[in-house]
Amino acid sequence: MGSYRICMCFTRKFRVTEAEPPEDVKEAFRKYAEGGTHMTAEQLRRFLVEVQGEEEDAAATASQADTIVQQILEKRHHIAKFTRHALTLEDFHHYLFCPDLNSPIHYKVVYYIYIYIDEMVHQDMTAPLSHYFIFTGHNSYLTGNQLTSDCSDVPVIKALKKGVRVIELDIWPNSTKDDVHVLHGRTVTAPVELIRCLKSIREHAFSASPYPVVITLEDHLTPDLQAKVAQMLTQTFSKMLFYPESDCLKELPSPEELKHRIIISTKPPKEYLEAQTAKDNENNSQRKDSDDDEWGKEPSSLSIHKEADDKSDNAMTDLNPSFEEDDDDSKVHTAPVYKRLIAIHAGKPKGGMKEALKVELDKVRRLSLSEQALEKYAESHGTDIVRFTQRNILRVYPKGTRFNSSNYKPQIGWLHGAQMVAFNMQGYGRYLWLMQGMFRANGGCGYVKKPDILMNIGPNNQVFDPKAESPVKKTLKVKVYMGDGWHMDFKQTHFDLYSPPDFYTRVGIAGAPADEIMKKTKKKEDNWTPVWNEEFTFKLTVPELALLRIEVHEYDMSEKDDFAGQTCLPVSELRSGIRAVPLFDRKGEKFSSVRLLMRFQVL
């Protein structure tokens, strides 16, 4: 029971009532309980196979059904569990509405509670690293905005605990030039010692996933400090550190081969030294390559409000990279031990973009582009980018004007096979929700196998063309039954001071441009447990890369609608049938109780 004060004169009482099961749930119960008042474990097993699409293996599904019945009875009927082994309609509804027992994707299900995360991984992990999308952070050490926030190992730890597999560290000499700091160069971000970040990576690297962590170093060091970094790396990581067998790998190892290993990736250091010297003598329109964030003037003359004024200059920087080839002389600029630790080279061939995207049979490398550069070159070199990413690594990073640590649309990178779509994990917003949704796939291990369409080579050396029109391959049907849990996770006056909330749900697709659309249910007024019972249909031309977007909002007639939860789910991993969908807050943290009951069909 709760109450709202109306006009300071009287109090309006309300009661949160449990909504009854939707008609589809009642019908399923009637059918599989064969008209009875209880559903046995065997009847539940049939429901799991025929409606929920679980595997046909009778022994496995029987065990699964037994576990579900046992857990539901233990939770809801502490005494009855000793006298019966069957579910009532309300028990059945409770099971369906429980995300831990009835997840929408194959991810951390309770009856797998004793299985390690690598056993929840269901994709082939034996292909080269270039065959995977990798959960990638940008400026992983920043606690907030790109100009004035502190640098710390705390956001690095948070990222690793969430399954991020690529950590970016910008390394600079300290003020006395005798140690190495991590900071965002040419800004007033307070530094953190490199060794502290490395120790935190060692401690937390594999807390969420056993698959390799790549450390991308943006190196601004002198050779003596590079030697010091090499010593730090080898002493901190010891046997965890992956040493390449040759100066340049001919093919990237697989995530399976690299379990529990740390991989170093950076450009050959000579380029940083040369670029740093040359930059002082060049004007802004000719500034260097696309791998570094370019900040121009010292931050004392910058502010977040100058973002729009600086946009055109930074765009020119991002769109006109110069590519420099390493030669043998580069070794004299580099501490030899340090160079031997670089497993994935970020080489820059001389010439334009065509040369940069050249696929070489005797070596693999990493290329980095800003989001703007990718958009530009995708128009003119789309299939070249796809072909490049079949063997090599492409990293995409936010443009230099995202001072507030905002993010960009990741689909452009994914549609072109970019493995490392680097995001500001300390930010939040819809684009970060998409990133989090993509990496809920494959057990949340941080590596998602790229679909065959991006890896196949057809007649006449043809590859997937992201701009080409494609026919509809699959149809996704989504039914939104109801929602619950807000009264548990929010104060009763959070959404409205004077009445219960008016919730509606937005459902849509993020993916290929032809597939993107958003639809919404009607709003349900004055109800903490809204029942919508609305169905939506989505035609998908590239279902392999489609994400199902789900958001709940509370309608506000006089102001902006209030946010009430969100999630994104990879369509390729959706489990058919009636499922409980847990919702997350703006930063991607899971709510304790808020969830939707939905039905999914992929035709």
XYZ file of C-alpha atoms in Angstrom:
603
model
C 0.000 0.000 0.000
C 1.284 3.507 -0.855
C -0.081 7.028 -1.050
C 0.283 10.311 -2.970
C -0.536 13.719 -1.510
C -2.961 15.627 -3.750
C -3.054 19.462 -3.556
C -1.897 19.265 0.075
C -5.529 18.584 1.045
C -5.989 14.859 1.007
C -4.031 11.728 0.351
C -4.722 9.386 -2.556
C -4.187 5.742 -1.619
C -2.986 3.142 -4.108
C -2.185 -0.523 -3.965
C 0.387 -2.305 -6.123
C -1.458 -5.361 -7.350
C 0.138 -8.315 -9.070
C -1.117 -8.484 -12.640
C -2.613 -11.796 -13.628
C -0.851 -13.937 -16.245
C -1.380 -12.871 -19.887
C -3.812 -14.929 -21.933
C -0.969 -16.572 -23.889
C 0.516 -17.824 -20.602
C -2.870 -19.133 -19.449
C -3.392 -20.884 -22.774
C 0.063 -22.495 -22.641
C -0.607 -23.705 -19.106
C -3.991 -25.179 -20.076
C -2.480 -26.952 -23.056
C 0.590 -28.458 -21.392
C -1.056 -29.175 -18.033
C -3.653 -31.006 -20.163
C -6.527 -29.161 -18.519
C -5.348 -29.873 -14.981
C -4.569 -27.457 -12.166
C -0.886 -28.386 -11.954
C 1.929 -28.777 -14.479
C 4.341 -31.646 -13.858
C 8.044 -31.534 -14.678
C 7.422 -33.779 -17.717
C 4.688 -31.451 -18.970
C 7.001 -28.494 -18.422
C 9.695 -30.336 -20.411
C 7.332 -30.587 -23.376
C 6.588 -26.856 -23.097
C 10.311 -26.091 -23.054
C 10.908 -28.044 -26.255
C 7.787 -27.132 -28.222
C 7.288 -23.464 -27.232
C 10.607 -22.282 -25.848
C 12.687 -23.991 -28.497
C 15.004 -25.760 -26.062
C 17.112 -28.652 -27.315
C 15.430 -31.917 -28.164
C 17.736 -33.977 -25.927
C 15.193 -35.570 -23.585
C 17.594 -36.137 -20.682
C 18.922 -32.558 -20.765
C 15.519 -30.900 -20.949
C 14.100 -33.259 -18.314
C 16.882 -32.255 -15.943
C 16.282 -28.605 -16.794
C 12.543 -28.939 -16.114
C 13.182 -30.706 -12.793
C 15.554 -27.931 -11.730
C 13.036 -25.221 -12.613
C 10.211 -26.905 -10.701
C 12.432 -27.461 -7.671
C 13.687 -23.878 -7.573
C 10.231 -22.335 -8.056
C 8.717 -24.467 -5.301
C 11.594 -23.719 -2.937
C 11.169 -20.021 -3.537
C 7.380 -19.794 -3.430
C 6.216 -22.741 -1.302
C 8.639 -23.718 1.450
C 6.254 -26.358 2.821
C 4.562 -27.500 -0.370
C 7.871 -28.479 -1.932
C 7.889 -31.551 0.312
C 4.375 -32.613 -0.700
C 4.203 -31.982 -4.452
C 6.408 -31.671 -7.499
C 4.248 -29.681 -9.893
C 3.512 -26.032 -10.715
C 0.278 -24.065 -10.426
C -0.600 -21.430 -13.029
C 0.831 -18.747 -10.730
C 4.038 -20.776 -10.279
C 4.296 -21.212 -14.039
C 3.825 -17.470 -14.569
C 6.423 -16.748 -11.896
C 8.919 -19.003 -13.677
C 8.317 -17.329 -17.033
C 8.741 -13.896 -15.450
C 12.046 -14.822 -13.745
C 15.103 -13.602 -15.765
C 17.478 -15.919 -13.886
C 15.512 -19.010 -14.926
C 14.117 -17.800 -18.255
C 16.682 -15.498 -19.856
C 16.026 -14.026 -23.344
C 19.518 -15.016 -24.485
C 21.960 -17.792 -23.546
C 23.604 -15.835 -20.773
C 24.205 -16.640 -17.110
C 21.190 -18.867 -16.548
C 20.750 -20.064 -12.953
C 20.743 -23.755 -13.718
C 24.207 -23.242 -15.196
C 25.331 -21.617 -11.950
C 28.241 -23.992 -11.413
C 29.518 -23.698 -14.977
C 32.382 -21.283 -15.623
C 31.898 -18.512 -18.156
C 34.083 -20.219 -20.776
C 31.615 -23.117 -20.714
C 28.771 -20.690 -21.485
C 30.684 -19.540 -24.562
C 29.090 -21.312 -27.511
C 30.888 -19.804 -30.520
C 34.029 -21.206 -32.135
C 36.974 -19.551 -30.374
C 39.750 -21.154 -32.456
C 39.800 -18.687 -35.375
C 42.334 -15.799 -35.583
C 41.576 -12.690 -33.513
C 40.622 -10.813 -36.686
C 37.506 -13.021 -36.928
C 35.972 -11.484 -33.777
C 34.398 -8.279 -32.593
C 36.247 -7.371 -29.388
C 34.833 -5.356 -26.475
C 37.068 -2.266 -26.673
C 37.572 0.737 -24.412
C 38.842 4.191 -25.336
C 41.009 6.198 -22.922
C 40.194 3.519 -20.385
C 41.895 5.380 -17.522
C 39.667 8.492 -17.525
C 37.110 8.892 -14.758
C 35.004 11.468 -16.629
C 35.388 14.022 -19.417
C 38.327 14.065 -21.807
C 39.819 17.380 -20.683
C 39.766 17.817 -16.923
C 38.821 14.526 -15.241
C 41.202 12.451 -13.144
C 43.182 9.535 -14.534
C 42.879 6.398 -12.435
C 43.043 2.637 -12.449
C 39.470 2.516 -11.094
C 37.711 2.849 -14.495
C 40.143 0.257 -15.892
C 39.070 -2.184 -13.179
C 35.378 -1.413 -13.783
C 35.793 -2.007 -17.510
C 37.540 -5.349 -16.996
C 34.847 -6.486 -14.571
C 32.248 -5.748 -17.252
C 34.087 -7.894 -19.789
C 35.990 -5.229 -21.739
C 38.944 -6.926 -23.440
C 40.869 -3.975 -24.937
C 42.284 -1.379 -22.536
C 43.856 1.805 -23.894
C 46.598 3.565 -21.937
C 48.276 6.814 -23.055
C 51.800 6.799 -21.618
C 53.912 9.919 -21.103
C 57.072 10.857 -19.186
C 56.429 12.300 -15.728
C 57.562 15.850 -14.931
C 61.070 14.739 -13.975
C 61.361 12.411 -17.010
C 62.350 9.439 -14.836
C 59.039 7.576 -14.648
C 55.951 6.893 -16.750
C 52.505 8.349 -16.216
C 49.173 7.564 -17.805
C 47.254 10.675 -18.810
C 45.421 12.281 -21.699
C 48.164 14.310 -23.357
C 47.901 18.069 -23.796
C 44.989 18.259 -21.346
C 44.798 18.957 -17.613
C 43.730 15.436 -16.655
C 45.469 14.454 -13.408
C 47.899 11.559 -14.106
C 48.129 8.094 -12.623
C 51.282 5.962 -12.501
C 51.549 3.358 -15.245
C 52.650 0.649 -12.820
C 49.452 1.095 -10.820
C 47.334 0.547 -13.940
C 49.360 -2.500 -14.947
C 49.023 -4.103 -11.512
C 45.262 -3.524 -11.559
C 45.032 -5.103 -15.009
C 46.978 -8.129 -13.765
C 44.634 -8.513 -10.807
C 41.326 -8.063 -12.658
C 42.054 -9.012 -16.283
C 40.238 -12.330 -16.157
C 37.611 -11.714 -13.490
C 34.833 -11.615 -16.120
C 36.350 -13.650 -18.958
C 39.287 -16.006 -19.516
C 39.938 -14.652 -23.007
C 42.901 -12.372 -23.769
C 43.196 -8.738 -22.753
C 44.821 -6.445 -25.312
C 46.570 -3.343 -23.974
C 46.820 -0.667 -26.662
C 49.558 1.768 -25.731
C 49.648 5.287 -27.104
C 53.373 5.764 -26.564
C 54.975 9.206 -26.138
C 58.190 8.007 -24.498
C 61.929 8.268 -25.023
C 63.901 5.018 -25.571
C 65.124 4.877 -21.963
C 61.565 5.099 -20.674
C 60.446 2.513 -23.231
C 63.023 0.194 -21.686
C 61.543 0.952 -18.291
C 58.051 0.126 -19.578
C 59.353 -3.159 -21.003
C 60.691 -4.025 -17.545
C 57.363 -3.097 -15.924
C 55.429 -5.239 -18.393
C 57.607 -8.310 -18.041
C 57.832 -8.109 -14.247
C 54.139 -7.336 -13.729
C 52.672 -9.895 -16.115
C 55.441 -12.509 -16.222
C 54.083 -15.648 -17.941
C 50.761 -13.939 -18.655
C 52.463 -11.744 -21.263
C 52.267 -12.978 -24.857
C 55.569 -12.778 -26.703
C 55.331 -12.872 -30.522
C 57.599 -15.403 -32.181
C 58.726 -12.927 -34.831
C 58.928 -9.155 -35.345
C 55.617 -9.202 -37.192
C 52.968 -11.918 -36.979
C 51.967 -13.627 -40.221
C 48.600 -14.541 -38.730
C 46.912 -13.572 -35.511
C 46.501 -16.280 -32.846
C 43.032 -17.316 -31.684
C 41.268 -16.294 -28.458
C 41.424 -19.951 -27.404
C 45.222 -20.043 -27.806
C 45.533 -16.785 -25.886
C 43.389 -17.591 -22.856
C 44.656 -15.814 -19.729
C 47.243 -13.898 -21.764
C 48.028 -10.179 -22.015
C 48.783 -8.814 -25.491
C 50.552 -5.526 -26.222
C 49.554 -3.498 -29.276
C 51.009 -0.154 -30.324
C 52.549 1.627 -33.247
C 56.293 1.256 -33.757
C 57.582 3.991 -31.406
C 59.638 5.880 -33.997
C 56.428 7.289 -35.462
C 55.496 9.025 -32.226
C 58.914 10.642 -31.902
C 58.944 11.865 -35.498
C 55.357 13.038 -35.388
C 55.915 14.923 -32.140
C 58.881 16.832 -33.647
C 57.210 17.493 -36.977
C 53.986 18.669 -35.382
C 55.617 21.756 -33.945
C 56.491 22.936 -37.462
C 53.263 22.039 -39.254
C 50.018 23.954 -39.358
C 46.846 22.298 -38.092
C 45.533 21.313 -41.516
C 48.530 19.033 -42.041
C 48.568 17.341 -38.655
C 49.779 13.803 -38.401
C 48.163 10.413 -38.391
C 44.809 9.025 -37.369
C 45.835 6.875 -34.436
C 46.097 9.579 -31.759
C 43.426 11.837 -30.381
C 44.378 15.332 -31.512
C 43.733 18.136 -29.054
C 45.510 21.072 -30.669
C 45.959 23.989 -28.265
C 46.783 23.560 -24.618
C 43.628 22.889 -22.618
C 43.895 26.136 -20.660
C 42.389 27.827 -23.720
C 39.793 25.132 -24.344
C 36.427 24.399 -22.848
C 33.707 21.896 -23.452
C 31.612 24.738 -24.871
C 34.121 25.169 -27.711
C 33.193 21.765 -29.130
C 31.262 23.182 -32.071
C 33.943 25.780 -32.918
C 36.706 23.192 -33.014
C 34.736 20.562 -34.900
C 35.846 21.530 -38.401
C 39.547 21.665 -37.522
C 39.440 18.295 -35.784
C 37.492 16.833 -38.679
C 40.293 17.821 -41.044
C 42.782 16.137 -38.731
C 40.749 12.954 -38.518
C 39.982 12.735 -42.229
C 43.450 13.426 -43.634
C 45.882 11.036 -41.992
C 49.412 10.684 -43.289
C 50.715 7.146 -43.318
C 54.328 6.441 -42.418
C 56.109 3.146 -43.007
C 58.565 1.855 -40.426
C 62.012 1.023 -41.743
C 64.928 -0.818 -40.231
C 66.361 2.429 -38.845
C 63.446 2.600 -36.443
C 65.167 0.081 -34.202
C 67.767 2.609 -33.127
C 64.949 4.750 -31.712
C 63.437 1.912 -29.724
C 64.428 -0.056 -26.674
C 64.910 -3.526 -28.245
C 63.170 -5.442 -25.454
C 60.199 -3.077 -25.631
C 59.801 -3.561 -29.360
C 59.857 -7.353 -28.987
C 56.853 -7.153 -26.662
C 54.637 -5.545 -29.317
C 52.510 -8.424 -30.619
C 50.066 -6.476 -32.786
C 51.807 -3.731 -34.765
C 49.849 -0.655 -35.758
C 51.826 -0.037 -38.962
C 51.107 2.890 -41.282
C 52.125 2.279 -44.906
C 53.150 5.234 -47.031
C 50.498 6.569 -49.347
C 46.750 6.973 -49.146
C 43.874 4.902 -47.869
C 44.083 2.340 -50.660
C 47.624 1.498 -49.586
C 46.670 1.505 -45.902
C 44.004 -1.136 -46.588
C 46.301 -3.383 -48.600
C 46.131 -6.988 -47.417
C 49.582 -8.566 -47.089
C 50.061 -12.324 -46.989
C 53.213 -12.297 -44.859
C 52.089 -10.029 -42.025
C 49.080 -8.739 -40.134
C 48.706 -5.376 -38.452
C 46.335 -2.931 -36.824
C 44.992 0.212 -38.459
C 43.204 2.954 -36.504
C 40.655 5.418 -37.865
C 38.515 8.045 -36.207
C 34.754 7.642 -36.481
C 34.729 10.464 -39.068
C 37.474 8.887 -41.146
C 35.637 5.567 -41.140
C 32.435 7.231 -42.330
C 34.305 8.966 -45.133
C 36.300 5.979 -46.330
C 33.329 3.623 -45.980
C 31.691 5.577 -48.786
C 34.609 5.127 -51.194
C 36.417 2.026 -49.878
C 33.693 0.002 -48.135
C 34.539 -3.408 -49.579
C 38.282 -2.725 -49.203
C 37.718 -2.174 -45.475
C 35.743 -5.426 -45.192
C 38.500 -7.319 -47.010
C 41.193 -5.733 -44.817
C 39.413 -6.764 -41.630
C 39.233 -10.399 -42.670
C 42.935 -10.739 -41.771
C 43.901 -7.509 -40.023
C 42.618 -5.491 -37.071
C 40.730 -2.216 -37.535
C 40.305 0.040 -34.515
C 37.786 2.877 -34.623
C 37.892 5.594 -31.984
C 35.717 8.623 -31.045
C 36.398 11.932 -32.788
C 38.475 14.478 -30.918
C 35.584 16.813 -30.145
C 33.792 14.384 -27.818
C 35.097 16.264 -24.787
C 32.252 15.007 -22.586
C 33.131 11.329 -23.263
C 30.096 10.758 -25.454
C 30.084 7.958 -28.021
C 29.198 7.303 -31.648
C 27.137 4.775 -33.573
C 28.978 1.430 -33.510
C 27.050 -0.204 -36.362
C 29.138 1.468 -39.087
C 32.280 -0.163 -37.735
C 30.654 -3.563 -37.234
C 29.106 -3.583 -40.722
C 32.630 -3.157 -42.123
C 34.185 -5.836 -39.912
C 35.989 -3.490 -37.491
C 37.041 -5.577 -34.513
C 37.916 -2.786 -32.083
C 35.116 -0.225 -32.025
C 36.535 1.799 -29.138
C 34.080 3.382 -26.699
C 34.224 5.738 -23.733
C 33.006 3.276 -21.113
C 32.810 6.049 -18.497
C 30.071 7.734 -20.537
C 26.538 6.543 -21.094
C 23.698 6.879 -23.591
C 22.031 4.904 -26.346
C 25.213 4.140 -28.291
C 26.844 2.653 -25.203
C 23.691 0.578 -24.640
C 24.167 -0.855 -28.147
C 27.778 -1.727 -27.359
C 26.752 -3.437 -24.131
C 24.023 -5.303 -26.028
C 26.394 -6.623 -28.670
C 28.723 -8.038 -26.021
C 25.990 -9.817 -24.099
C 26.425 -12.354 -26.894
C 28.634 -15.446 -26.587
C 28.315 -15.710 -22.828
C 29.479 -12.145 -22.263
C 33.115 -13.170 -22.745
C 34.103 -10.000 -24.653
C 34.675 -11.768 -27.991
C 31.856 -12.195 -30.523
C 32.507 -14.167 -33.697
C 31.939 -12.086 -36.781
C 29.166 -13.472 -39.009
C 30.076 -15.459 -42.108
C 28.880 -12.644 -44.391
C 31.866 -10.554 -43.264
C 34.369 -13.399 -43.682
C 33.232 -15.048 -46.916
C 35.007 -14.441 -50.223
C 32.827 -15.068 -53.253
C 33.464 -15.378 -56.988
C 35.830 -12.776 -58.441
C 37.175 -12.107 -54.933
C 33.908 -10.465 -53.887
C 33.217 -9.630 -50.255
C 30.216 -8.259 -48.374
C 29.231 -4.773 -49.494
C 27.598 -2.865 -46.601
C 26.036 -0.372 -49.041
C 24.397 -2.954 -51.306
C 20.663 -3.550 -51.017
C 19.872 -6.955 -49.559
C 16.667 -8.993 -49.536
C 14.838 -9.685 -46.294
C 16.407 -12.783 -44.715
C 14.415 -13.127 -41.513
C 11.355 -11.730 -39.783
C 11.385 -11.066 -36.056
C 8.099 -10.993 -34.169
C 8.174 -9.390 -30.726
C 5.233 -9.333 -28.330
C 5.376 -7.107 -25.257
C 3.069 -8.602 -22.623
C 3.700 -6.697 -19.400
C 6.240 -5.180 -17.016
C 6.885 -5.256 -13.293
C 9.402 -4.364 -10.590
C 9.452 -0.549 -10.718
C 7.696 -0.281 -7.363
C 10.594 -2.284 -5.891
C 13.451 -0.318 -7.482
C 12.044 3.237 -7.461
C 10.466 5.497 -4.866
C 6.705 5.791 -5.275
C 7.044 9.483 -6.214
C 9.985 9.024 -8.627
C 7.924 9.268 -11.809
C 4.975 11.343 -10.629
C 4.320 13.145 -7.355
C 0.578 12.664 -7.520
C -0.214 9.348 -9.178
C 1.210 5.996 -10.265
C 3.259 6.071 -13.487
C 2.059 5.916 -17.093
C 4.501 3.480 -18.740
C 5.003 2.732 -22.429
C 7.639 0.596 -24.192
C 9.708 1.411 -27.270
C 10.898 -1.568 -29.304
C 13.091 -1.473 -32.386
C 16.132 -2.584 -34.343
C 19.665 -1.212 -34.558
C 21.768 -2.656 -37.358
C 21.992 -2.255 -41.112
C 20.414 1.048 -42.251
C 17.561 -0.777 -44.030
C 16.659 -2.604 -40.806
C 16.643 0.306 -38.359
C 13.262 1.309 -36.966
C 11.597 2.049 -33.628
C 7.987 1.376 -32.619
C 6.133 1.847 -29.349
C 3.222 0.537 -27.345
C 0.333 2.602 -26.069
C 0.845 4.078 -22.611
C -0.832 2.417 -19.644
C -2.039 5.024 -17.198
C -1.662 4.892 -13.412
C -0.203 1.411 -13.173
C 2.996 0.080 -11.597
C 2.485 -3.283 -13.369
C 1.470 -2.247 -16.906
C -0.049 -4.795 -19.298
C 0.317 -3.922 -22.987
C -0.173 -7.160 -24.975
C 1.081 -5.585 -28.210
C 2.980 -7.339 -31.008
C 5.484 -5.881 -33.475
C 7.060 -7.293 -36.630
C 10.515 -6.428 -37.967
C 11.878 -7.358 -41.421
C 15.652 -7.952 -41.291
C 18.049 -7.830 -44.229
C 21.185 -8.346 -42.081
C 19.868 -10.280 -39.051
C 23.402 -11.386 -38.172
C 24.256 -7.852 -36.989
C 20.852 -6.736 -35.725
C 20.289 -5.678 -32.113
C 16.836 -5.577 -30.538
C 16.439 -2.257 -28.710
C 14.011 -2.099 -25.788
C 13.296 0.993 -23.715
C 10.588 1.805 -21.188
C 9.563 5.394 -20.511
C 7.024 7.074 -18.290
C 4.793 9.531 -20.116
C 4.886 13.080 -18.801
C 2.418 15.495 -20.373
C 4.159 18.692 -19.255
C 7.825 17.714 -19.324
C 10.209 15.290 -21.014
C 9.203 11.657 -20.529
C 11.045 9.892 -17.728
C 13.467 7.036 -18.385
C 12.373 3.740 -16.800
C 14.786 1.123 -18.125
C 16.477 -0.272 -21.221
C 18.247 -3.223 -22.735
C 19.700 -4.286 -26.079
C 19.815 -7.902 -27.179
C 21.597 -9.506 -30.162
C 18.887 -10.898 -32.453
C 21.131 -13.809 -33.429
C 21.080 -15.003 -29.803
C 17.402 -14.486 -28.942
C 15.759 -17.561 -27.463
C 12.337 -18.170 -28.916
C 9.216 -18.336 -26.793
C 7.961 -16.398 -23.771
C 10.893 -14.829 -21.929
C 11.664 -12.547 -18.984
C 13.736 -9.550 -20.064
C 15.669 -7.759 -17.294
C 16.132 -4.018 -17.731
C 19.137 -1.823 -17.020
C 19.685 1.772 -15.948
C 21.262 4.528 -18.048
C 24.799 3.365 -17.240
C 24.079 -0.265 -18.021
C 23.713 -1.465 -14.444
C 21.024 -4.106 -14.058
C 17.979 -3.176 -11.992
C 17.226 -5.538 -9.127
C 13.596 -6.167 -10.024
C 12.511 -4.307 -13.180
C 11.703 -6.637 -16.054
C 9.396 -7.222 -18.998
C 7.569 -10.355 -20.100
C 7.935 -10.743 -23.872
C 7.639 -13.296 -26.633
C 10.126 -13.751 -29.478
C 9.706 -15.562 -32.795
C 12.320 -15.544 -35.564
C 10.834 -16.692 -38.866
